[in-house]
Coordinates of C-alpha atoms and ligand atoms in Angstrom, one line a residue:
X1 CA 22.5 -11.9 -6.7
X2 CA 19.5 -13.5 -5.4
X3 CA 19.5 -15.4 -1.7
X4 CA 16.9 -17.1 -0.3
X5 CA 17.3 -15.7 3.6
X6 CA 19.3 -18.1 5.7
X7 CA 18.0 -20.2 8.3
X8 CA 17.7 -18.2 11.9
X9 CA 17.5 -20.5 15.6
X10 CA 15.2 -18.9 17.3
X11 CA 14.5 -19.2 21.0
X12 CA 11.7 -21.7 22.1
X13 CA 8.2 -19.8 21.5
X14 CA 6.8 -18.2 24.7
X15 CA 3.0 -18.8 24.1
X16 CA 2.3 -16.8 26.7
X17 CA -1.7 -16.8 28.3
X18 CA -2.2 -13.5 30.4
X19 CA -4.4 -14.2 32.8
X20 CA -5.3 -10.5 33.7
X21 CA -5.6 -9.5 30.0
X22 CA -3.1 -8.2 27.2
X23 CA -1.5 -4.7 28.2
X24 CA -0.9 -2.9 25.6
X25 CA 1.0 0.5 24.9
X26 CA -0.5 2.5 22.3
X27 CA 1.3 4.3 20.4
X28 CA -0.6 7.4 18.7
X29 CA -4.1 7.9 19.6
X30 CA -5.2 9.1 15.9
X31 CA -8.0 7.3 13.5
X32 CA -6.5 4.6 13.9
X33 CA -4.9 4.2 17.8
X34 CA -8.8 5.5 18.7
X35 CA -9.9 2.5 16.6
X36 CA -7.7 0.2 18.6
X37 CA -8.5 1.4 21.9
X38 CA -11.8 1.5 21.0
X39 CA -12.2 -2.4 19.9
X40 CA -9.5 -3.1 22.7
X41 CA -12.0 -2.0 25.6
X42 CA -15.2 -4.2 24.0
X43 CA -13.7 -6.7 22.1
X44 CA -15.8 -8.8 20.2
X45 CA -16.9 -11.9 22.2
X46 CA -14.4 -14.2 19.4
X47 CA -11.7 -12.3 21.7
X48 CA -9.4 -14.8 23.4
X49 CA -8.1 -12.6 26.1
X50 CA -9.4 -9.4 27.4
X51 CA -7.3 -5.9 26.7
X52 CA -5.5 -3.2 28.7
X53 CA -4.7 -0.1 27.4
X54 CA -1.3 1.2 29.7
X55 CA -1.8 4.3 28.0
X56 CA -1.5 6.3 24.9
X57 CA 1.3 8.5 22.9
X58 CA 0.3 11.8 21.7
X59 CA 1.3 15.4 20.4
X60 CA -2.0 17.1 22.4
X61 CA -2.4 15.3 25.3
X62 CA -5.3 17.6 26.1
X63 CA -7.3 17.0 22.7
X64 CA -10.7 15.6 23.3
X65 CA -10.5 11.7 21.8
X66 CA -13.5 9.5 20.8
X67 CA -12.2 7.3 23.7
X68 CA -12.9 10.2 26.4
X69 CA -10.8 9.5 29.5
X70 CA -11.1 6.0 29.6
X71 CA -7.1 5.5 27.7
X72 CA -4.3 7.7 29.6
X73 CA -2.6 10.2 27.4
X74 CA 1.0 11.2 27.4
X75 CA 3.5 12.9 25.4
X76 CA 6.6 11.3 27.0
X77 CA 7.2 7.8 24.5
X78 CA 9.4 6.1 26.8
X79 CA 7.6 5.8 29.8
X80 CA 5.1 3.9 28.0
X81 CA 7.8 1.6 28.3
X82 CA 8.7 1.2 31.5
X83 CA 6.9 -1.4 33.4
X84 CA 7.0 -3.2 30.1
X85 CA 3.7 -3.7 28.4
X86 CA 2.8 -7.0 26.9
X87 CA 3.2 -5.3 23.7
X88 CA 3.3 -2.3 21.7
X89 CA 1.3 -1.0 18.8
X90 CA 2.5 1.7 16.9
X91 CA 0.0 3.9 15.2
X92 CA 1.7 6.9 15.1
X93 CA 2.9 7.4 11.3
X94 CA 5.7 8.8 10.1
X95 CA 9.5 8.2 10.6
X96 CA 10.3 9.3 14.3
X97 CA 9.8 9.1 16.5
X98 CA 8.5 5.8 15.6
X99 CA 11.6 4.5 14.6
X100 CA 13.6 5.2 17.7
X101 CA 10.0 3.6 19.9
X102 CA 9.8 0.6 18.0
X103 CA 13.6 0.2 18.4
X104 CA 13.6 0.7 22.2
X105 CA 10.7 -1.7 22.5
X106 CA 12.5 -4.6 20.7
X107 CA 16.0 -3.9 22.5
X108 CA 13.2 -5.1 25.3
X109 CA 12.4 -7.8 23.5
X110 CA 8.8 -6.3 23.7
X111 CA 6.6 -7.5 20.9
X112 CA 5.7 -4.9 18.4
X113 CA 3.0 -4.6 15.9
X114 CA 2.8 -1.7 13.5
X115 CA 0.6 -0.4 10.9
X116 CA 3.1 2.1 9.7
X117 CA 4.8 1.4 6.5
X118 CA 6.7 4.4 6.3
X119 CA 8.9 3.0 9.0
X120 CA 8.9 -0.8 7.4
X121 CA 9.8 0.5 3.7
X122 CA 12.3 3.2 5.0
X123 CA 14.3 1.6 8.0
X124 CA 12.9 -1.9 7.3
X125 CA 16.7 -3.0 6.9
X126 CA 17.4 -1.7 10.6
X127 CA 13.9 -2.7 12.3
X128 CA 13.9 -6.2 10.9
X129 CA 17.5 -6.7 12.0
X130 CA 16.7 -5.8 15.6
X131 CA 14.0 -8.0 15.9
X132 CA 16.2 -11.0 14.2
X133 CA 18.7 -10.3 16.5
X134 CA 16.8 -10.2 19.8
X135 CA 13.9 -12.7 18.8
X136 CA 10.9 -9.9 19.3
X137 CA 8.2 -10.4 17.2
X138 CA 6.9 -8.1 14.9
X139 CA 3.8 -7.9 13.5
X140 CA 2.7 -5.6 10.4
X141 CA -0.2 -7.1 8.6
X142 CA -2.4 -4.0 8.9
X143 CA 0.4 -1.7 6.5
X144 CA -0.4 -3.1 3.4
X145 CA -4.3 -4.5 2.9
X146 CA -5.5 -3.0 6.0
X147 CA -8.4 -4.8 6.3
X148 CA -7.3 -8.1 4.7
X149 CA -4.8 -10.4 6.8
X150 CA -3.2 -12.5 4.1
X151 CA 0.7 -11.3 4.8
X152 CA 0.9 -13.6 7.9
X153 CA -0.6 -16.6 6.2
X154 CA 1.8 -17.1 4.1
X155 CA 4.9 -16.4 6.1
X156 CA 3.4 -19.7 7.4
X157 CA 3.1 -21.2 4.0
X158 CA 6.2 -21.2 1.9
X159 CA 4.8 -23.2 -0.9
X160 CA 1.4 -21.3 -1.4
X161 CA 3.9 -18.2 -1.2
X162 CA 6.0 -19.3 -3.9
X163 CA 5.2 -17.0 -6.7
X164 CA 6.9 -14.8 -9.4
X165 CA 4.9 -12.1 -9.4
X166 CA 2.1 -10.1 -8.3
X167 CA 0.1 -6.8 -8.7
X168 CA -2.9 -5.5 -6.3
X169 CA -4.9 -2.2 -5.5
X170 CA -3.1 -1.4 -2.2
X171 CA -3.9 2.7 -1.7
X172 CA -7.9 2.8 -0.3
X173 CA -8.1 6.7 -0.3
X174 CA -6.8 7.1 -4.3
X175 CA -8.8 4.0 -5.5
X176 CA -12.1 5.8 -3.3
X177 CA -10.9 9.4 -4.9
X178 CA -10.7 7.8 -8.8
X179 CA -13.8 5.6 -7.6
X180 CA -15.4 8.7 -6.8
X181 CA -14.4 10.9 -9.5
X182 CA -15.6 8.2 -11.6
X183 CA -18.6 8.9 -9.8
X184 CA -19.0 13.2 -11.0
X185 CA -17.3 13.7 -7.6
X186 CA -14.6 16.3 -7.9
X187 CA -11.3 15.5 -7.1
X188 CA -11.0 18.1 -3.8
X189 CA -14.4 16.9 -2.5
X190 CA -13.5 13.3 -2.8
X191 CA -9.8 13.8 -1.2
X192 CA -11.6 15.5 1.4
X193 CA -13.8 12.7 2.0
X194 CA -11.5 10.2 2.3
X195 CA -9.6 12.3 4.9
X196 CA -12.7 12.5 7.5
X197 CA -13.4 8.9 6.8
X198 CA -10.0 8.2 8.2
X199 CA -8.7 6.7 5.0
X200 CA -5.7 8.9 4.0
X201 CA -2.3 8.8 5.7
X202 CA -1.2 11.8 8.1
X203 CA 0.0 13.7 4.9
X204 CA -2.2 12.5 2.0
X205 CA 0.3 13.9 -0.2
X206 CA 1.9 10.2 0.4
X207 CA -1.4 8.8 -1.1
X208 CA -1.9 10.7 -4.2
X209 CA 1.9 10.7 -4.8
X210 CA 2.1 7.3 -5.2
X211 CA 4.2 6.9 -2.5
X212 CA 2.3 5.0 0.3
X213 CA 1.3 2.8 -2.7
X214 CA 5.5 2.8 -3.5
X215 CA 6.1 1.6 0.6
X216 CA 3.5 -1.2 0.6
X217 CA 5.1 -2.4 -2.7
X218 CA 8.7 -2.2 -1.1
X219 CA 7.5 -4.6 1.7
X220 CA 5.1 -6.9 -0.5
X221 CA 8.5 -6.9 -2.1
X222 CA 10.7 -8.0 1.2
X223 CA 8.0 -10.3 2.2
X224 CA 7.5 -12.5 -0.8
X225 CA 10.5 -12.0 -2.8
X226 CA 13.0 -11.8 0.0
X227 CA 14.9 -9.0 -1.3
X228 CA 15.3 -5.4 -0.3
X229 CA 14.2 -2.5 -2.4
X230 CA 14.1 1.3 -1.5
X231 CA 10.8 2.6 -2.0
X232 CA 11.9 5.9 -3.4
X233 CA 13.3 3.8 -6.0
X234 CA 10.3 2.7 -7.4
X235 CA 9.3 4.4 -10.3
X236 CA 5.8 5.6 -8.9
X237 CA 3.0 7.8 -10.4
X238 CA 0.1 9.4 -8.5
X239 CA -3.2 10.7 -9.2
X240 CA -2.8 14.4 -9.6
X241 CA -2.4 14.4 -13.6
X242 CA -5.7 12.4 -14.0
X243 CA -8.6 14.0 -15.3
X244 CA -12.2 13.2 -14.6
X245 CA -12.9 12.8 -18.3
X246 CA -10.1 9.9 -18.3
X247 CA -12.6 8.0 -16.1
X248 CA -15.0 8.3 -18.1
X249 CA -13.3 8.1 -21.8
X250 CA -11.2 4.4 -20.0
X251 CA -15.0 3.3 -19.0
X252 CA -15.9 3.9 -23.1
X253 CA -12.9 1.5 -23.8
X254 CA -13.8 -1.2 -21.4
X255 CA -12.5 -0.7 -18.4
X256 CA -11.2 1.3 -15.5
X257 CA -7.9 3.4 -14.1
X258 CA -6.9 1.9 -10.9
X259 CA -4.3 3.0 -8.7
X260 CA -2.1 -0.4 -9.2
X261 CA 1.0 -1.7 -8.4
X262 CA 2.6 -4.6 -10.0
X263 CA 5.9 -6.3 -9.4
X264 CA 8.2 -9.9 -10.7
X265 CA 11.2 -11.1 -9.9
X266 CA 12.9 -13.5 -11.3
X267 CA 16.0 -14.8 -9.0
X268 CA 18.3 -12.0 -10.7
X269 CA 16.3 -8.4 -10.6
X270 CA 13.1 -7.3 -9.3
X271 CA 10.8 -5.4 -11.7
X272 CA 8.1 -2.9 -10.3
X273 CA 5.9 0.4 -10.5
X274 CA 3.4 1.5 -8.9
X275 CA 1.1 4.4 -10.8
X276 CA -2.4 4.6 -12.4
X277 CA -3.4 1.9 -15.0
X278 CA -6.0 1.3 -17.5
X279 CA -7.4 -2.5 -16.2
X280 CA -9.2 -3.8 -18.6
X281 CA -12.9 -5.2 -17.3
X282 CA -12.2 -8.9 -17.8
X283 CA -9.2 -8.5 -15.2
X284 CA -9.5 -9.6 -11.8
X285 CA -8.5 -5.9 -10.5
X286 CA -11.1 -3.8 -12.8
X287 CA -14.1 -4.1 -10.1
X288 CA -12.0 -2.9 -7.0
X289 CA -13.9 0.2 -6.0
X290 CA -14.0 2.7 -3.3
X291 CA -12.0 1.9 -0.1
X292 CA -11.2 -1.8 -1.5
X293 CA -7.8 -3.2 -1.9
X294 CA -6.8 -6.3 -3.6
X295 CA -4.0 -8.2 -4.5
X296 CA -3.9 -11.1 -7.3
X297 CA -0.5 -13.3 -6.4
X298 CA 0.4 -15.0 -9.7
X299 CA 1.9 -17.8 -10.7
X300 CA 1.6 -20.3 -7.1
X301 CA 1.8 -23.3 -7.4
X302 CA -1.7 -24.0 -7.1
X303 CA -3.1 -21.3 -9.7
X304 CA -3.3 -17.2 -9.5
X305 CA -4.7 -16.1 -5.8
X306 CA -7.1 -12.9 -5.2
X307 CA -7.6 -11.2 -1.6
X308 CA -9.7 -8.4 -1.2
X309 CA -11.3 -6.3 1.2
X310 CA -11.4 -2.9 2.6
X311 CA -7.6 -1.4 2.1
X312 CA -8.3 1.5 4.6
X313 CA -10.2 3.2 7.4
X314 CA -9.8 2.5 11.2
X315 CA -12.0 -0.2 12.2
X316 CA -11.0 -2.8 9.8
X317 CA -7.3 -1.3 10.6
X318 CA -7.9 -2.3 14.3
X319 CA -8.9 -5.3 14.0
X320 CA -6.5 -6.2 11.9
X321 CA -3.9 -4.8 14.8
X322 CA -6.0 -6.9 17.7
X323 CA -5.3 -10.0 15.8
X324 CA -1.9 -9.0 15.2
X325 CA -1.2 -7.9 18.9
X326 CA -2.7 -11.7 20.0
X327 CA -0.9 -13.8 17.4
X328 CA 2.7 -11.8 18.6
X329 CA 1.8 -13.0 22.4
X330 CA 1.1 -16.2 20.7
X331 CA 4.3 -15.9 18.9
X332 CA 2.7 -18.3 16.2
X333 CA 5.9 -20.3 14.5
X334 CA 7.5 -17.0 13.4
X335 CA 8.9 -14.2 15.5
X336 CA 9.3 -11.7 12.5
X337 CA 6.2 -11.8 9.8
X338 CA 9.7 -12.7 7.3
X339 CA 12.5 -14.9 7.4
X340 CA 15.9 -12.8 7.7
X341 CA 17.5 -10.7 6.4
X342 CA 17.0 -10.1 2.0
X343 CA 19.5 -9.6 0.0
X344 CA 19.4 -5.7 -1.4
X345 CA 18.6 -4.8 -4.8
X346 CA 17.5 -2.5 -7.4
X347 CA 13.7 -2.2 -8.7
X348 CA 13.7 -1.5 -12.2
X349 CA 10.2 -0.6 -14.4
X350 CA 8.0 -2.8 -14.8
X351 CA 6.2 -4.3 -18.2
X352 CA 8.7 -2.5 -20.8
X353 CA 5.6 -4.0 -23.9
X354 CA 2.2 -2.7 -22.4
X355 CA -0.9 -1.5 -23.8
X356 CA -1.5 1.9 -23.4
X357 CA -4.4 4.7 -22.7
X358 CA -3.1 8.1 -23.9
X359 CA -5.1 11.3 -24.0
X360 CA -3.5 14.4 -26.3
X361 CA -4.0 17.5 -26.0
X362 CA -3.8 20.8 -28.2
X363 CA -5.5 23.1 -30.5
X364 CA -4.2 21.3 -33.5
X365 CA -6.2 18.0 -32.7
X366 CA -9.6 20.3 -33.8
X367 CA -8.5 20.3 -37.8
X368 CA -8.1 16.0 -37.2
X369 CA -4.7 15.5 -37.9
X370 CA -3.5 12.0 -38.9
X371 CA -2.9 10.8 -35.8
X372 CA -3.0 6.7 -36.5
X373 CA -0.4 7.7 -39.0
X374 CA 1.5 9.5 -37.5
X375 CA 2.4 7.3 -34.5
X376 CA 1.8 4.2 -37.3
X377 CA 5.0 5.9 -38.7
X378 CA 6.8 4.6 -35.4
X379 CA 5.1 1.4 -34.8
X380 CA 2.4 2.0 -32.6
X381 CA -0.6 1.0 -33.9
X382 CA -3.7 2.4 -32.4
X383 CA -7.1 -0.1 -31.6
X384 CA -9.6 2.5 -30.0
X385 CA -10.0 6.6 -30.7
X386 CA -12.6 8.9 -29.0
X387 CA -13.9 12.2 -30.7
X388 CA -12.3 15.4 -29.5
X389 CA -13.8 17.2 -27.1
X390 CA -13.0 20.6 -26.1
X391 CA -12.6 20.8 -21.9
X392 CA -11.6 24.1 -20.1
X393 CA -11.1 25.6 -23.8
X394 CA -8.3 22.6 -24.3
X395 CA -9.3 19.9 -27.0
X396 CA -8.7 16.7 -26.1
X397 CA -8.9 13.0 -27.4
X398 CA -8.5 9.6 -26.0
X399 CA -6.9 6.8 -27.5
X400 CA -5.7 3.3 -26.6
X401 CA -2.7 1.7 -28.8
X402 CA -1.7 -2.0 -29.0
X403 CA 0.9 -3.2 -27.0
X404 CA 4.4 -2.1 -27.6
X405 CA 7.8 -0.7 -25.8
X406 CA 7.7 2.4 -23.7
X407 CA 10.8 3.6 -25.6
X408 CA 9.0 3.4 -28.5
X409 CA 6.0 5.1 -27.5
X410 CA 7.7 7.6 -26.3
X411 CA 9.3 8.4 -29.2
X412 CA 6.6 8.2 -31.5
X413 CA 4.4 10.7 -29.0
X414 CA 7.8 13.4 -29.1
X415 CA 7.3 13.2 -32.8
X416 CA 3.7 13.7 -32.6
X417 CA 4.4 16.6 -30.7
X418 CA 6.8 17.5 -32.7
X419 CA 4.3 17.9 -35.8
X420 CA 1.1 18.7 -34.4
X421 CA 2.2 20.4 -31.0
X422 CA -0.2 18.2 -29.0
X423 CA 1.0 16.9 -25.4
X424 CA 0.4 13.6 -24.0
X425 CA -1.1 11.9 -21.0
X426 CA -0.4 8.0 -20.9
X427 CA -1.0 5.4 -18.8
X428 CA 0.1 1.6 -18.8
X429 CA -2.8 -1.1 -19.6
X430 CA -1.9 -3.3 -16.8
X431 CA -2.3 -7.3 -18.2
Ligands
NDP1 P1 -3.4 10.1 12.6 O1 -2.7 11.3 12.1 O2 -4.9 10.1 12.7 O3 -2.8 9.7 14.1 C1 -1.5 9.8 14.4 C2 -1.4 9.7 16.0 O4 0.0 9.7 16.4 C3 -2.0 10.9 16.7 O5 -2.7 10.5 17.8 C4 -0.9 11.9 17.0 O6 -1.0 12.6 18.1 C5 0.2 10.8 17.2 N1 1.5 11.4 16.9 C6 2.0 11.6 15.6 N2 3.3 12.1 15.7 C7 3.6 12.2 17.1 C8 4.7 12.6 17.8 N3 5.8 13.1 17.2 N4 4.7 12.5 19.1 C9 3.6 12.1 19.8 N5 2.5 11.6 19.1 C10 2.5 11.7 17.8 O7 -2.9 8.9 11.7 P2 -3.7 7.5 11.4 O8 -4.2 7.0 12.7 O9 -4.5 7.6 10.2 O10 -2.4 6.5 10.9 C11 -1.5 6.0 11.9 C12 -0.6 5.0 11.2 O11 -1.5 3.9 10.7 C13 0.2 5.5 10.0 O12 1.4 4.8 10.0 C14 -0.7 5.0 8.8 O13 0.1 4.8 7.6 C15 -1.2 3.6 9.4 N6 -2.3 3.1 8.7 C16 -3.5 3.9 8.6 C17 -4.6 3.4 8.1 C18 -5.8 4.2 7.9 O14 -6.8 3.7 7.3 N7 -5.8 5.4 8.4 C19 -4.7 2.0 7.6 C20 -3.4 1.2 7.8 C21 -2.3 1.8 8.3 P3 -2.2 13.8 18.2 O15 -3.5 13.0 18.1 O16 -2.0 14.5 19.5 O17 -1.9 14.6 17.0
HSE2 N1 -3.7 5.9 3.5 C1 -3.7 4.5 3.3 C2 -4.6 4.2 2.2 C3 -4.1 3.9 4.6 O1 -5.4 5.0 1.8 O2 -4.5 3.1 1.6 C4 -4.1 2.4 4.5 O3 -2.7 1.9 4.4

């Protein structure tokens, strides 16, 4: 069952002004711990406090960095530790050893912000605990909407937070990749873009897997619907099964596929996926290109809510983290970004009656088969067909079909098959 996370004392709030400047450990030195160091040692003038970096975790401590020699490398974690810094920000990806850092850190009631959502969405159970339990803050607005700080807003505000559901654009390197495709770009030149901008994770097989999208959803989950999902229980979808003609064919249609997520709960189960979608052009999501993220919050109290902004790349990342590292010395209201502990659940898929985008393939679709009949014969009605087109010596067409259940799609498509030997490609219509 559903519980709202119980009420937590927490010790008087330390709003702490360091006089000679914020230390701060850095944990990983990458795009985005260069970033940080980078906007740490000239800080805009908004700035409140000046920085000071303690020093750096690496693998290759002897690796040139943009930051030359001015941040002091090391591959020993823990000594980064010891004389405490004021706080520590973890940029280094991954499971461990960020997991046992950040751990260490709070057990020293050392505030930590992170960017990682690996960690959150994996051991966010564990983490969150710790820093309940000890009072450390913990700051993680830069893992989901880099660029965009709306996560610790409303951990301040309850009522705007109050909402059923939400869905959002929340991977920048697959929404720049399909943007790009879009674009005549090739797939391999555009993932090979996004890695030198800095946009793709350490293993951008977790972006165009769907399951950096699948992490960000399971803490969007935690933070506004207070429950616990595992991420590799979320039915995701990547990018890799997406053709460049799909881009183009969805445009034809009136709209766009977007790299979404989407997710509702209603007090008794939580319904979510994260994959590709077709987004029509009147929705809010349909013009969130390139690097851009977005998330449209529905159902508040005082009408839907849209953020957007860039979803990826190290400078928008960092500054995110600044704000993060000066709001944890602040220790503004909250220790933790959330409230407690959420109860644990199951995600189940989202949106069983969608619209859908389906292209078929097989030589059989060149002598035009009744198609509209054939899945008529099942209840899917069709509303938009393109002409077959013959690609790599495959013949392909493009349809959209009227809203109905995935069940029954499914088994209309098998039948299709069945008699025509075509395969098929769908995608949700996201509403
Ligand atoms: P990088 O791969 O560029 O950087 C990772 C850094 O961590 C490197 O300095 C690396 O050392 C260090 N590191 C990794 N593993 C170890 C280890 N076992 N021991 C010591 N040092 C280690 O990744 P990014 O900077 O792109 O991403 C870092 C984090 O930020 C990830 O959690 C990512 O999800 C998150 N993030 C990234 C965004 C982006 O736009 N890139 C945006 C929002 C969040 P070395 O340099 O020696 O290899
Ligand atoms: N690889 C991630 C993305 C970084 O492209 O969205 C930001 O979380």
């Amino acid at each position: 069952m559903f519980t709202v996370a119980p009420a937590r004392t927490l010790a008087p709030a330390t709003h702490r002004s360091p006089r000679n400047g914020v230390s701060i450990a850095l944990f990983g030195l990458g795009h985005v711990g260069s970033a940080v160091a980078g906007l740490a040692l000239e800080p805009p003038r908004a700035a409140r406090w000046p920085f000071r970096i303690t020093g750096a975790l690496v693998r290759d401590v002897h690796r040139p960095r943009p930051t030359g020699n001015a941040v002091a490398r090391t591959s020993a974690g823990d000594s980064l530790l010891d004389p405490a810094p004021d706080v520590i920000v973890e940029a280094l990806g991954g499971l461990e050893p960020a997991r046992t850092l950040v751990l260490k850190a709070i057990e020293r009631r050392i505030p930590v912000v992170t960017a990682n959502k690996s960690l959150l969405a994996v051991h966010g159970d564990e983490v969150f605990a710790a820093a309940a339990a000890t009072g450390t803050p913990l700051r993680y607005e830069a893992a989901v909407l880099a660029g965009v700080p709306f996560l610790g807003t409303f951990a301040r505000r309850r009522i705007a937070a109050s909402f059923p559901s939400f869905c959002g654009v929340v991977n920048g390197t697959t929404n720049f990749i399909l943007t790009e495709m879009a674009a005549s770009r090739s797939y391999s030149e555009a993932l090979a873009d996004a890695q030198r901008r800095g946009f793709a994770e350490p293993d951008p097989s977790n972006d165009v897997l769907g399951i950096d999208a699948a992490q960000k959803l399971a803490i969007l989950i935690r933070h506004f619907a207070q429950c616990s999902v595992r991420a590799d229980a979320i039915e995701a979808t990547g990018i890799a099964g997406l053709w460049a003609r799909d881009l183009h064919h969805a445009a034809a249609f009136g709209g766009a596929i977007k790299p979404v997520v989407a997710a509702a709960w209603d007090g008794v189960e939580v319904t979510a996926f994260a994959g590709p979608a077709f987004v029509p052009s009147s929705h809010a999501l349909a013009r969130i290109d390139g690097v851009q993220n977005a998330i449209l919050l529905r159902g508040a109290p005082g009408g839907d809510l849209l953020f957007a902004g860039p979803g990826a790349g190290p400078l928008p990342t960092a500054a995110t983290i600044l704000d993060d590292v000066v709001e944890a010395i602040e220790d503004v209201e909250t220790r933790t970004m959330d409230g407690g502990i959420p109860d644990v659940r199951a995600a189940r898929p989202e949106a069983p009656v969608t619209g859908w985008f389906i292209r078929l393939t097989g030589a059989a679709l060149a002598a035009g088969p009744d198609i509209s009949g054939l899945l008529g014969a099942h209840g899917v009605r069709l509303r938009r067909a393109s002409e077959e087109e013959v690609h790599d010596g495959r013949t392909a067409q493009w349809l959209t079909a009227y809203p109905c259940e995935r069940r029954r799609l499914e088994t209309a498509l098998c039948a299709l098959g069945a008699a025509t030997g075509c395969d098929a490609f769908c995608v949700r219509e996201l509403t």
